[in-house]
Amino acid sequence: MNIQEQIKKYIGSQPEPKRSDMQELHQLTLQVLPACKLWFLDGKNSENKIVSNPNIGYGFYIIKYADGKTREFYQIGLSANKTGISVYILGIKDKKYLAQTYGKKLGKASVSGYCIKFKSLKDINLDILEAAIRYGVEASVRD
């Protein structure tokens, strides 16, 4: 199964209304990053044990660790969780930026250094989420 099929299966496995929200976010992210590399992480480690929720990744970003090592990863991530949906925006150096800039404008969402969590799309301002995603894509290219 290729990555696009895995993504379709993952989104399709979600209960409504989360499934429709995930599909809308998937389309929105593809509009922001139209020719991006797609990722699908099933949440399992090398021993096939579940260590995280599955997630969809968009774009390409190189994570630089303190010890000098690097790792290829995605810029934007999308994942379903028990209480809703998480959008990960990687590559922003200032860990307070997302919360300070978009937190209050987003609506009913919790915003940490690189993660925006919300119950459903009806609870947030989608234009503000799109602006945060666009900023994240630009920031990871700049830095």
PDB file of N, CA and C in Angstrom, residues 61-65 89-98 100 112-114 135-143:
ATOM      1  N   TYR A  61      11.492  18.626   6.127  1.00  0.00           N
ATOM      2  CA  TYR A  61      12.174  19.464   7.112  1.00  0.00           C
ATOM      3  C   TYR A  61      13.296  18.640   7.718  1.00  0.00           C
ATOM      4  N   ILE A  62      14.408  19.253   8.013  1.00  0.00           N
ATOM      5  CA  ILE A  62      15.507  18.538   8.660  1.00  0.00           C
ATOM      6  C   ILE A  62      15.592  18.993  10.110  1.00  0.00           C
ATOM      7  N   ILE A  63      15.359  18.056  11.013  1.00  0.00           N
ATOM      8  CA  ILE A  63      15.462  18.329  12.448  1.00  0.00           C
ATOM      9  C   ILE A  63      16.935  18.268  12.827  1.00  0.00           C
ATOM     10  N   LYS A  64      17.385  19.294  13.535  1.00  0.00           N
ATOM     11  CA  LYS A  64      18.770  19.326  14.010  1.00  0.00           C
ATOM     12  C   LYS A  64      18.764  19.128  15.519  1.00  0.00           C
ATOM     13  N   TYR A  65      19.400  18.059  15.988  1.00  0.00           N
ATOM     14  CA  TYR A  65      19.454  17.750  17.413  1.00  0.00           C
ATOM     15  C   TYR A  65      20.663  18.414  18.073  1.00  0.00           C
ATOM     16  N   ILE A  89       3.070  21.784  13.799  1.00  0.00           N
ATOM     17  CA  ILE A  89       3.761  22.726  12.926  1.00  0.00           C
ATOM     18  C   ILE A  89       5.214  22.784  13.404  1.00  0.00           C
ATOM     19  N   LEU A  90       6.077  22.107  12.663  1.00  0.00           N
ATOM     20  CA  LEU A  90       7.471  21.979  13.077  1.00  0.00           C
ATOM     21  C   LEU A  90       8.351  23.012  12.389  1.00  0.00           C
ATOM     22  N   GLY A  91       9.463  23.309  13.018  1.00  0.00           N
ATOM     23  CA  GLY A  91      10.435  24.202  12.405  1.00  0.00           C
ATOM     24  C   GLY A  91      10.373  25.638  12.863  1.00  0.00           C
ATOM     25  N   ILE A  92       9.485  25.939  13.813  1.00  0.00           N
ATOM     26  CA  ILE A  92       9.424  27.303  14.353  1.00  0.00           C
ATOM     27  C   ILE A  92      10.352  27.354  15.567  1.00  0.00           C
ATOM     28  N   LYS A  93      11.365  28.187  15.490  1.00  0.00           N
ATOM     29  CA  LYS A  93      12.367  28.216  16.571  1.00  0.00           C
ATOM     30  C   LYS A  93      11.810  28.743  17.894  1.00  0.00           C
ATOM     31  N   ASP A  94      11.002  29.790  17.829  1.00  0.00           N
ATOM     32  CA  ASP A  94      10.427  30.390  19.041  1.00  0.00           C
ATOM     33  C   ASP A  94       9.220  29.564  19.467  1.00  0.00           C
ATOM     34  N   LYS A  95       9.372  28.794  20.541  1.00  0.00           N
ATOM     35  CA  LYS A  95       8.330  27.870  20.989  1.00  0.00           C
ATOM     36  C   LYS A  95       7.096  28.574  21.547  1.00  0.00           C
ATOM     37  N   LYS A  96       7.160  29.877  21.779  1.00  0.00           N
ATOM     38  CA  LYS A  96       6.004  30.629  22.271  1.00  0.00           C
ATOM     39  C   LYS A  96       5.233  31.296  21.129  1.00  0.00           C
ATOM     40  N   TYR A  97       5.822  31.305  19.941  1.00  0.00           N
ATOM     41  CA  TYR A  97       5.251  32.057  18.830  1.00  0.00           C
ATOM     42  C   TYR A  97       3.835  31.624  18.464  1.00  0.00           C
ATOM     43  N   LEU A  98       3.605  30.336  18.288  1.00  0.00           N
ATOM     44  CA  LEU A  98       2.269  29.864  17.888  1.00  0.00           C
ATOM     45  C   LEU A  98       1.200  30.294  18.880  1.00  0.00           C
ATOM     46  N   GLN A 100       1.305  32.674  21.207  1.00  0.00           N
ATOM     47  CA  GLN A 100       1.174  34.125  21.319  1.00  0.00           C
ATOM     48  C   GLN A 100       0.512  34.744  20.093  1.00  0.00           C
ATOM     49  N   SER A 112       0.452  24.581  22.020  1.00  0.00           N
ATOM     50  CA  SER A 112       1.742  24.456  22.702  1.00  0.00           C
ATOM     51  C   SER A 112       2.827  24.907  21.734  1.00  0.00           C
ATOM     52  N   GLY A 113       4.067  24.589  22.022  1.00  0.00           N
ATOM     53  CA  GLY A 113       5.186  25.046  21.200  1.00  0.00           C
ATOM     54  C   GLY A 113       5.048  24.739  19.718  1.00  0.00           C
ATOM     55  N   TYR A 114       4.560  23.547  19.380  1.00  0.00           N
ATOM     56  CA  TYR A 114       4.438  23.189  17.970  1.00  0.00           C
ATOM     57  C   TYR A 114       3.140  22.440  17.656  1.00  0.00           C
ATOM     58  N   TYR A 135       2.625  30.022   8.068  1.00  0.00           N
ATOM     59  CA  TYR A 135       3.777  30.579   8.780  1.00  0.00           C
ATOM     60  C   TYR A 135       4.802  29.477   9.064  1.00  0.00           C
ATOM     61  N   GLY A 136       4.328  28.323   9.519  1.00  0.00           N
ATOM     62  CA  GLY A 136       5.223  27.211   9.829  1.00  0.00           C
ATOM     63  C   GLY A 136       6.020  26.749   8.625  1.00  0.00           C
ATOM     64  N   VAL A 137       5.365  26.677   7.483  1.00  0.00           N
ATOM     65  CA  VAL A 137       6.051  26.270   6.252  1.00  0.00           C
ATOM     66  C   VAL A 137       7.121  27.292   5.898  1.00  0.00           C
ATOM     67  N   GLU A 138       6.777  28.564   5.974  1.00  0.00           N
ATOM     68  CA  GLU A 138       7.743  29.633   5.663  1.00  0.00           C
ATOM     69  C   GLU A 138       8.878  29.661   6.678  1.00  0.00           C
ATOM     70  N   ALA A 139       8.571  29.456   7.950  1.00  0.00           N
ATOM     71  CA  ALA A 139       9.594  29.506   9.002  1.00  0.00           C
ATOM     72  C   ALA A 139      10.609  28.385   8.842  1.00  0.00           C
ATOM     73  N   SER A 140      10.145  27.184   8.484  1.00  0.00           N
ATOM     74  CA  SER A 140      11.091  26.079   8.355  1.00  0.00           C
ATOM     75  C   SER A 140      11.981  26.242   7.129  1.00  0.00           C
ATOM     76  N   VAL A 141      11.520  26.993   6.139  1.00  0.00           N
ATOM     77  CA  VAL A 141      12.343  27.280   4.964  1.00  0.00           C
ATOM     78  C   VAL A 141      13.359  28.371   5.299  1.00  0.00           C
ATOM     79  N   ARG A 142      12.920  29.378   6.079  1.00  0.00           N
ATOM     80  CA  ARG A 142      13.771  30.517   6.453  1.00  0.00           C
ATOM     81  C   ARG A 142      14.907  30.119   7.382  1.00  0.00           C
ATOM     82  N   ASP A 143      14.572  29.336   8.401  1.00  0.00           N
ATOM     83  CA  ASP A 143      15.545  29.072   9.479  1.00  0.00           C
ATOM     84  C   ASP A 143      16.566  28.019   9.129  1.00  0.00           C
TER      85      ASP A 143
END
